[in-house]
Each structure stands twice: as structure tokens, then as C-alpha cells.
mmCIF file of C-alpha atoms and ligand atoms in Angstrom:
data_model
loop_
_atom_site.group_PDB
_atom_site.id
_atom_site.type_symbol
_atom_site.label_atom_id
_atom_site.label_comp_id
_atom_site.label_asym_id
_atom_site.label_seq_id
_atom_site.Cartn_x
_atom_site.Cartn_y
_atom_site.Cartn_z
ATOM 1 C CA UNK A 460 5.999 -9.121 30.572
ATOM 2 C CA UNK A 461 5.938 -9.902 26.886
ATOM 3 C CA UNK A 462 6.139 -6.925 24.622
ATOM 4 C CA UNK A 463 3.455 -6.035 22.092
ATOM 5 C CA UNK A 464 5.895 -7.083 19.353
ATOM 6 C CA UNK A 465 6.337 -10.544 20.886
ATOM 7 C CA UNK A 466 2.614 -10.996 21.344
ATOM 8 C CA UNK A 467 1.838 -9.922 17.794
ATOM 9 C CA UNK A 468 4.501 -12.252 16.396
ATOM 10 C CA UNK A 469 2.997 -15.177 18.294
ATOM 11 C CA UNK A 470 -0.552 -14.319 17.218
ATOM 12 C CA UNK A 471 -0.043 -15.148 13.524
ATOM 13 C CA UNK A 472 0.709 -12.421 11.051
ATOM 14 C CA UNK A 473 -1.294 -11.532 7.968
ATOM 15 C CA UNK A 474 0.388 -12.133 4.647
ATOM 16 C CA UNK A 475 -0.393 -8.760 3.166
ATOM 17 C CA UNK A 476 -0.981 -5.409 4.844
ATOM 18 C CA UNK A 477 -1.862 -2.362 2.773
ATOM 19 C CA UNK A 478 -1.689 1.159 4.175
ATOM 20 C CA UNK A 479 -3.430 4.365 3.125
ATOM 21 C CA UNK A 480 -0.912 6.908 4.370
ATOM 22 C CA UNK A 481 -3.165 9.893 5.044
ATOM 23 C CA UNK A 482 -2.898 13.067 7.095
ATOM 24 C CA UNK A 483 0.365 14.716 6.040
ATOM 25 C CA UNK A 484 -1.347 18.034 5.344
ATOM 26 C CA UNK A 485 -3.195 18.108 8.653
ATOM 27 C CA UNK A 486 -0.028 17.150 10.504
ATOM 28 C CA UNK A 487 1.795 20.055 8.890
ATOM 29 C CA UNK A 488 -1.014 22.457 9.711
ATOM 30 C CA UNK A 489 -1.036 21.350 13.342
ATOM 31 C CA UNK A 490 2.691 22.087 13.519
ATOM 32 C CA UNK A 491 2.475 25.420 11.713
ATOM 33 C CA UNK A 492 4.368 24.020 8.721
ATOM 34 C CA UNK A 493 3.794 23.925 4.969
ATOM 35 C CA UNK A 494 2.019 20.948 3.393
ATOM 36 C CA UNK A 495 5.283 19.995 1.722
ATOM 37 C CA UNK A 496 6.966 19.691 5.140
ATOM 38 C CA UNK A 497 4.119 17.352 6.034
ATOM 39 C CA UNK A 498 4.917 15.186 3.029
ATOM 40 C CA UNK A 499 8.606 15.152 4.008
ATOM 41 C CA UNK A 500 7.656 13.970 7.474
ATOM 42 C CA UNK A 501 5.362 11.419 5.843
ATOM 43 C CA UNK A 502 8.247 10.028 3.797
ATOM 44 C CA UNK A 503 10.221 9.517 7.017
ATOM 45 C CA UNK A 504 7.263 7.659 8.513
ATOM 46 C CA UNK A 505 7.152 5.407 5.457
ATOM 47 C CA UNK A 506 10.875 4.734 5.747
ATOM 48 C CA UNK A 507 10.453 3.913 9.450
ATOM 49 C CA UNK A 508 7.634 1.459 8.747
ATOM 50 C CA UNK A 509 9.460 -0.304 5.902
ATOM 51 C CA UNK A 510 12.545 -0.660 8.098
ATOM 52 C CA UNK A 511 10.505 -2.018 10.962
ATOM 53 C CA UNK A 512 8.576 -4.545 8.896
ATOM 54 C CA UNK A 513 11.701 -5.613 7.014
ATOM 55 C CA UNK A 514 13.726 -6.201 10.167
ATOM 56 C CA UNK A 515 11.256 -7.236 12.855
ATOM 57 C CA UNK A 516 8.320 -9.034 11.249
ATOM 58 C CA UNK A 517 7.781 -11.999 8.977
ATOM 59 C CA UNK A 518 5.256 -10.149 6.901
ATOM 60 C CA UNK A 519 5.846 -10.878 3.241
ATOM 61 C CA UNK A 520 3.705 -8.200 1.549
ATOM 62 C CA UNK A 521 3.438 -4.529 2.437
ATOM 63 C CA UNK A 522 1.676 -2.094 0.131
ATOM 64 C CA UNK A 523 1.749 1.673 0.608
ATOM 65 C CA UNK A 524 -0.634 4.130 -1.068
ATOM 66 C CA UNK A 525 1.602 7.068 -1.912
ATOM 67 C CA UNK A 526 -0.304 8.998 -4.603
ATOM 68 C CA UNK A 527 -3.759 8.420 -6.038
ATOM 69 C CA UNK A 528 -5.122 8.974 -9.536
ATOM 70 C CA UNK A 529 -7.246 11.714 -7.984
ATOM 71 C CA UNK A 530 -4.238 13.400 -6.341
ATOM 72 C CA UNK A 531 -3.200 14.671 -9.803
ATOM 73 C CA UNK A 532 -5.881 17.353 -9.336
ATOM 74 C CA UNK A 533 -4.016 18.899 -6.378
ATOM 75 C CA UNK A 534 -2.136 22.187 -6.889
ATOM 76 C CA UNK A 535 0.609 21.705 -9.454
ATOM 77 C CA UNK A 536 3.327 22.756 -7.001
ATOM 78 C CA UNK A 537 2.300 20.101 -4.475
ATOM 79 C CA UNK A 538 2.131 17.427 -7.182
ATOM 80 C CA UNK A 539 5.601 18.388 -8.444
ATOM 81 C CA UNK A 540 6.965 18.290 -4.902
ATOM 82 C CA UNK A 541 5.518 14.828 -4.313
ATOM 83 C CA UNK A 542 6.952 13.492 -7.573
ATOM 84 C CA UNK A 543 10.424 14.784 -6.611
ATOM 85 C CA UNK A 544 10.031 13.411 -3.098
ATOM 86 C CA UNK A 545 9.127 9.963 -4.420
ATOM 87 C CA UNK A 546 12.040 10.031 -6.854
ATOM 88 C CA UNK A 547 14.441 10.931 -4.032
ATOM 89 C CA UNK A 548 12.858 8.387 -1.745
ATOM 90 C CA UNK A 549 13.585 5.487 -4.058
ATOM 91 C CA UNK A 550 17.009 6.785 -5.076
ATOM 92 C CA UNK A 551 18.355 7.444 -1.584
ATOM 93 C CA UNK A 552 16.939 4.266 0.031
ATOM 94 C CA UNK A 553 17.694 1.848 -2.775
ATOM 95 C CA UNK A 554 20.901 0.378 -1.308
ATOM 96 C CA UNK A 555 19.199 -0.156 2.032
ATOM 97 C CA UNK A 556 16.194 -1.783 0.371
ATOM 98 C CA UNK A 557 18.469 -4.182 -1.487
ATOM 99 C CA UNK A 558 20.360 -5.027 1.725
ATOM 100 C CA UNK A 559 17.098 -5.628 3.573
ATOM 101 C CA UNK A 560 15.905 -8.125 0.956
ATOM 102 C CA UNK A 561 13.081 -5.931 -0.254
ATOM 103 C CA UNK A 562 11.539 -6.542 -3.672
ATOM 104 C CA UNK A 563 9.982 -3.359 -4.976
ATOM 105 C CA UNK A 564 6.895 -3.227 -7.134
ATOM 106 C CA UNK A 565 5.006 -0.151 -8.272
ATOM 107 C CA UNK A 566 1.355 -0.165 -9.259
ATOM 108 C CA UNK A 567 -0.465 2.707 -10.934
ATOM 109 C CA UNK A 568 -0.436 4.624 -14.179
ATOM 110 C CA UNK A 569 3.247 5.069 -14.933
ATOM 111 C CA UNK A 570 2.533 6.956 -18.153
ATOM 112 C CA UNK A 571 1.419 9.961 -16.136
ATOM 113 C CA UNK A 572 4.435 10.281 -13.874
ATOM 114 C CA UNK A 573 7.437 12.444 -14.805
ATOM 115 C CA UNK A 574 10.215 10.649 -16.663
ATOM 116 C CA UNK A 575 12.747 11.103 -13.815
ATOM 117 C CA UNK A 576 10.472 9.217 -11.452
ATOM 118 C CA UNK A 577 9.607 6.651 -14.109
ATOM 119 C CA UNK A 578 13.312 5.953 -14.644
ATOM 120 C CA UNK A 579 13.926 5.766 -10.899
ATOM 121 C CA UNK A 580 11.054 3.316 -10.507
ATOM 122 C CA UNK A 581 12.472 1.142 -13.280
ATOM 123 C CA UNK A 582 15.920 1.241 -11.623
ATOM 124 C CA UNK A 583 14.445 0.405 -8.229
ATOM 125 C CA UNK A 584 12.478 -2.538 -9.567
ATOM 126 C CA UNK A 585 15.483 -3.910 -11.439
ATOM 127 C CA UNK A 586 17.869 -3.459 -8.496
ATOM 128 C CA UNK A 587 15.547 -5.193 -6.008
ATOM 129 C CA UNK A 588 14.331 -7.993 -8.273
ATOM 130 C CA UNK A 589 16.063 -10.689 -6.196
ATOM 131 C CA UNK A 590 14.678 -9.510 -2.842
ATOM 132 C CA UNK A 591 12.827 -12.300 -1.059
ATOM 133 C CA UNK A 592 12.154 -11.024 2.434
ATOM 134 C CA UNK A 593 9.589 -8.302 1.839
ATOM 135 C CA UNK A 594 7.495 -7.534 -1.218
ATOM 136 C CA UNK A 595 7.056 -3.791 -0.990
ATOM 137 C CA UNK A 596 4.498 -2.328 -3.360
ATOM 138 C CA UNK A 597 4.115 1.397 -3.783
ATOM 139 C CA UNK A 598 0.808 2.543 -5.251
ATOM 140 C CA UNK A 599 1.664 5.631 -7.234
ATOM 141 C CA UNK A 600 -0.711 7.383 -9.599
ATOM 142 C CA UNK A 601 -2.934 4.491 -8.632
ATOM 143 C CA UNK A 602 -6.717 4.179 -8.659
ATOM 144 C CA UNK A 603 -8.709 0.992 -8.193
ATOM 145 C CA UNK A 604 -11.344 1.896 -10.772
ATOM 146 C CA UNK A 605 -8.712 2.866 -13.338
ATOM 147 C CA UNK A 606 -6.965 -0.452 -12.704
ATOM 148 C CA UNK A 607 -10.233 -2.359 -13.212
ATOM 149 C CA UNK A 608 -10.989 -0.434 -16.404
ATOM 150 C CA UNK A 609 -7.508 -1.321 -17.693
ATOM 151 C CA UNK A 610 -8.142 -4.986 -16.858
ATOM 152 C CA UNK A 611 -11.430 -4.805 -18.762
ATOM 153 C CA UNK A 612 -9.583 -3.385 -21.770
ATOM 154 C CA UNK A 613 -7.079 -6.245 -21.620
ATOM 155 C CA UNK A 614 -9.863 -8.807 -21.445
ATOM 156 C CA UNK A 615 -11.617 -7.192 -24.407
ATOM 157 C CA UNK A 616 -8.386 -7.333 -26.434
ATOM 158 C CA UNK A 617 -7.842 -10.952 -25.482
ATOM 159 C CA UNK A 618 -11.394 -11.807 -26.512
ATOM 160 C CA UNK A 619 -10.911 -10.079 -29.867
ATOM 161 C CA UNK A 620 -7.615 -11.927 -30.313
ATOM 162 C CA UNK A 621 -9.380 -15.207 -29.581
ATOM 163 C CA UNK A 622 -7.292 -15.909 -26.461
ATOM 164 C CA UNK A 623 -10.284 -16.157 -24.164
ATOM 165 C CA UNK A 624 -14.020 -16.649 -24.702
ATOM 166 C CA UNK A 625 -16.478 -14.203 -23.081
ATOM 167 C CA UNK A 626 -18.024 -17.068 -21.130
ATOM 168 C CA UNK A 627 -14.635 -17.895 -19.609
ATOM 169 C CA UNK A 628 -14.136 -14.468 -18.050
ATOM 170 C CA UNK A 629 -14.183 -15.329 -14.372
ATOM 171 C CA UNK A 630 -12.656 -13.861 -11.212
ATOM 172 C CA UNK A 631 -9.262 -15.360 -11.989
ATOM 173 C CA UNK A 632 -9.308 -13.869 -15.481
ATOM 174 C CA UNK A 633 -9.873 -10.425 -13.963
ATOM 175 C CA UNK A 634 -7.369 -10.840 -11.086
ATOM 176 C CA UNK A 635 -4.702 -12.024 -13.539
ATOM 177 C CA UNK A 636 -5.037 -8.779 -15.479
ATOM 178 C CA UNK A 637 -4.776 -6.450 -12.494
ATOM 179 C CA UNK A 638 -1.442 -4.878 -11.629
ATOM 180 C CA UNK A 639 -1.371 -6.944 -8.471
ATOM 181 C CA UNK A 640 -1.432 -10.219 -10.426
ATOM 182 C CA UNK A 641 0.399 -12.888 -8.466
ATOM 183 C CA UNK A 642 0.147 -11.058 -5.141
ATOM 184 C CA UNK A 643 -2.094 -12.260 -2.326
ATOM 185 C CA UNK A 644 -5.047 -9.990 -1.562
ATOM 186 C CA UNK A 645 -4.551 -7.665 1.397
ATOM 187 C CA UNK A 646 -5.689 -9.249 4.654
ATOM 188 C CA UNK A 647 -5.618 -5.903 6.407
ATOM 189 C CA UNK A 648 -6.013 -2.362 5.136
ATOM 190 C CA UNK A 649 -4.929 0.395 7.515
ATOM 191 C CA UNK A 650 -5.880 4.044 7.088
ATOM 192 C CA UNK A 651 -4.486 6.818 9.217
ATOM 193 C CA UNK A 652 -5.813 10.314 9.982
ATOM 194 C CA UNK A 653 -9.303 9.346 11.128
ATOM 195 C CA UNK A 654 -10.858 9.102 7.655
ATOM 196 C CA UNK A 655 -12.859 5.932 7.186
ATOM 197 C CA UNK A 656 -12.933 5.360 3.448
ATOM 198 C CA UNK A 657 -10.961 3.548 0.758
ATOM 199 C CA UNK A 658 -10.510 6.504 -1.611
ATOM 200 C CA UNK A 659 -10.226 4.224 -4.653
ATOM 201 C CA UNK A 660 -7.521 1.988 -3.140
ATOM 202 C CA UNK A 661 -7.323 -1.726 -4.087
ATOM 203 C CA UNK A 662 -11.091 -1.971 -4.610
ATOM 204 C CA UNK A 663 -11.120 -5.464 -6.081
ATOM 205 C CA UNK A 664 -8.334 -6.836 -3.901
ATOM 206 C CA UNK A 665 -9.795 -5.577 -0.600
ATOM 207 C CA UNK A 666 -13.090 -7.446 -1.000
ATOM 208 C CA UNK A 667 -12.467 -9.412 2.205
ATOM 209 C CA UNK A 668 -9.791 -7.296 3.881
ATOM 210 C CA UNK A 669 -10.159 -6.372 7.508
ATOM 211 C CA UNK A 670 -10.040 -2.603 7.981
ATOM 212 C CA UNK A 671 -8.189 -0.706 10.684
ATOM 213 C CA UNK A 672 -8.767 3.009 11.039
ATOM 214 C CA UNK A 673 -6.618 5.059 13.355
ATOM 215 C CA UNK A 674 -6.807 8.757 14.203
ATOM 216 C CA UNK A 675 -3.019 9.076 14.138
ATOM 217 C CA UNK A 676 -1.820 11.344 11.328
ATOM 218 C CA UNK A 677 0.556 9.575 8.954
ATOM 219 C CA UNK A 678 3.804 11.347 10.012
ATOM 220 C CA UNK A 679 3.106 10.239 13.602
ATOM 221 C CA UNK A 680 2.461 6.611 12.632
ATOM 222 C CA UNK A 681 5.102 4.774 14.660
ATOM 223 C CA UNK A 682 5.731 1.000 14.605
ATOM 224 C CA UNK A 683 3.795 0.586 17.879
ATOM 225 C CA UNK A 684 0.719 1.932 16.107
ATOM 226 C CA UNK A 685 1.233 -0.592 13.317
ATOM 227 C CA UNK A 686 1.473 -3.357 15.929
ATOM 228 C CA UNK A 687 -1.779 -2.178 17.512
ATOM 229 C CA UNK A 688 -3.500 -2.566 14.131
ATOM 230 C CA UNK A 689 -2.018 -6.053 13.766
ATOM 231 C CA UNK A 690 -3.214 -6.951 17.261
ATOM 232 C CA UNK A 691 -6.710 -5.692 16.400
ATOM 233 C CA UNK A 692 -6.583 -7.776 13.205
ATOM 234 C CA UNK A 693 -5.673 -10.857 15.244
ATOM 235 C CA UNK A 694 -8.791 -10.411 17.369
ATOM 236 C CA UNK A 695 -11.066 -10.385 14.319
ATOM 237 C CA UNK A 696 -12.996 -13.441 13.111
ATOM 238 C CA UNK A 697 -12.819 -13.613 9.349
ATOM 239 C CA UNK A 698 -15.800 -15.555 8.092
ATOM 240 C CA UNK A 699 -15.553 -15.063 4.317
ATOM 241 C CA UNK A 700 -19.316 -15.451 4.054
ATOM 242 C CA UNK A 701 -19.392 -18.763 5.933
ATOM 243 C CA UNK A 702 -20.737 -19.490 9.387
ATOM 244 C CA UNK A 703 -18.576 -19.281 12.522
ATOM 245 C CA UNK A 704 -16.138 -22.186 12.797
ATOM 246 C CA UNK A 705 -16.270 -23.254 9.138
ATOM 247 C CA UNK A 706 -13.650 -20.897 7.790
ATOM 248 C CA UNK A 707 -10.475 -22.742 8.797
HETATM 249 C C1 IPE B 444 -1.512 11.945 2.393
HETATM 250 O O1 IPE B 444 -1.633 13.138 3.106
HETATM 251 C C2 IPE B 444 -0.510 12.042 1.276
HETATM 252 C C3 IPE B 444 -1.101 12.071 -0.063
HETATM 253 C C4 IPE B 444 -2.351 11.911 -0.349
HETATM 254 C C5 IPE B 444 -0.199 12.296 -1.161
HETATM 255 P P1 IPE B 444 -2.575 14.308 2.609
HETATM 256 O O2 IPE B 444 -1.784 15.238 1.770
HETATM 257 O O3 IPE B 444 -3.804 13.759 1.987
HETATM 258 O O4 IPE B 444 -2.917 14.980 4.009
HETATM 259 P P2 IPE B 444 -4.302 15.612 4.453
HETATM 260 O O5 IPE B 444 -5.360 14.583 4.216
HETATM 261 O O6 IPE B 444 -4.500 16.841 3.635
HETATM 262 O O7 IPE B 444 -4.121 15.890 5.905
HETATM 263 C C1 IPE B 445 -5.767 8.875 -0.250
HETATM 264 O O1 IPE B 445 -5.699 10.047 0.480
HETATM 265 C C2 IPE B 445 -4.587 8.751 -1.157
HETATM 266 C C3 IPE B 445 -3.308 8.557 -0.494
HETATM 267 C C4 IPE B 445 -3.108 8.398 0.792
HETATM 268 C C5 IPE B 445 -2.176 8.508 -1.354
HETATM 269 P P1 IPE B 445 -6.455 11.364 0.024
HETATM 270 O O2 IPE B 445 -6.149 12.391 1.050
HETATM 271 O O3 IPE B 445 -6.136 11.680 -1.371
HETATM 272 O O4 IPE B 445 -7.986 10.890 0.088
HETATM 273 P P2 IPE B 445 -9.324 11.720 0.304
HETATM 274 O O5 IPE B 445 -9.268 12.870 -0.639
HETATM 275 O O6 IPE B 445 -9.329 12.164 1.733
HETATM 276 O O7 IPE B 445 -10.418 10.746 0.032
HETATM 277 MG MG1 MG B 446 -5.622 13.253 2.716
#
């Protein structure tokens, strides 16, 4: 019998999968642990997924939502723990990411993150710049509305500078000024932990993404679960506003 992996590989993979990694706190609670232990377990789940995608699938773009603009309002101790965890995550996995052909990108408001993490992000991006196998984007201090507001500011500046006329501001002009410029839009957005919302993630880019919601809490998200989402995606009919049969 063919394995789920084989079937998914034959079914045609999306180009870009984005994941809202949710449920670390509830996982910790269910195991009688602190929220920070939940985040540690969540980091291991992220590592496992990156390794799996990088080694087993021809999936060129993977984006992970690690920390939202709104997450800054969490207790200061949890925020500090997450910033240290992210710094360690990039630092300790960097050699493996380079070996695996990963190209790292980080989207989100970098001004707000502590300088140690900012420096680590810069190092990680520089060290992985030649990676061609997997474009890994980490959304960190990221919010879709904030990103759109920043794009609007850039457009306004470009109009004032005479680089673009107001009447020429079209979808491409906006997309080119988002942090995801040059990346394909996500074909599939996965959210764990049973919540069925976007929580300000890739609002513009997900306009036509398929959505996969799973009850699994993020630390328990194993590769088989990822494959089940891909299999569900392969059963969908994406119409992009057209009528059945026209879209290909
Ligand atoms: C996701 O897990 C990680 C971050 C948002 C940083 P949560 O911390 O949101 O876990 P729950 O939703 O409280 O279970
Ligand atoms: C979304 O999860 C952000 C990340 C996974 C990083 P949240 O736990 O912050 O979202 P809400 O509060 O349930 O909407
Ligand atoms: Mg949550």
C-alpha cells in the first residue's frame, strides 16, 4: 500500500503553505506544565516540521507564524521568554538550515524586537541567503494590518516623491510594498488548536488561500498531520471566482 507521503507527493503540492502555530499554552496546561514549557515543545514541533518539509517534500515556500503584533500585550515574562527562545532557535539550528538549503526570511516589525534577536535574525538571513531548496519565512512581531498600513505609507511617500501616480496604485503596487514582495501567495493556511480564525495573519496574501483547521495542539503537530492537511488541500477545487472547469 502506498503511504500517505507517497500519495501526497503524487497529488501535486502547493507552492506555499503558511502555518498558524497555535495551542502551546493549552498543550502545557493539559500536561500540567508552565506555558513556557509549552512554547519549548512548540519550538521542537517547528523544528520537526521544517526538517520534514526540507527533506521529504518539494514544497518551496513554508511560512510560520511565531509571534503576532498582538502577542506583545502578553505578560512581559512570557514575551521575554519567547524572544529568547526565538533567538536560540535561529542560533542553534542555523548550521542545519544552511545544510538543508533553507533560505530564511523574517517578516514583521523588527524595530520592536530585542537587539539580540534582531542581530540573530540578520545573521540567519545572511548565512542562508544562498539556500534554494526551501524558502522559510518566520512571521515575528507580524500583523497583517500593520503590514498593510506600512505599505500604504510607502505608497504615499512614493506618490509625494513623484515615483507613482495615485491612479496607478493597483494590486501589484500594493503587493510589491508588502514584506512578502516576490513570494507567491499562500495556497494553504493551516491553523492548529481548533481555533478557526486568521488572527491578523497574511490578510492580503491569503485572499484565495485554502484553509485547514485541525484540533491538534501545535506541540503535537507531527508530519503526518501536515500531510493530512495537504491531502485535504488536494481534494479542494479552487475556483478563484470562476466557474467549475475554467480555472486551469
Ligand atoms: C501559540 O500558542 C504561540 C504563540 C502565539 C506565541 P499560544 O501561546 O497562543 O497557546 P494557547 O492558544 O494559549 O493555547
Ligand atoms: C496567533 O495565535 C499568533 C501566533 C500563532 C503566533 P494567538 O494565540 O495569538 O491568536 P488568538 O489570540 O487566539 O486570536
Ligand atoms: Mg493561542
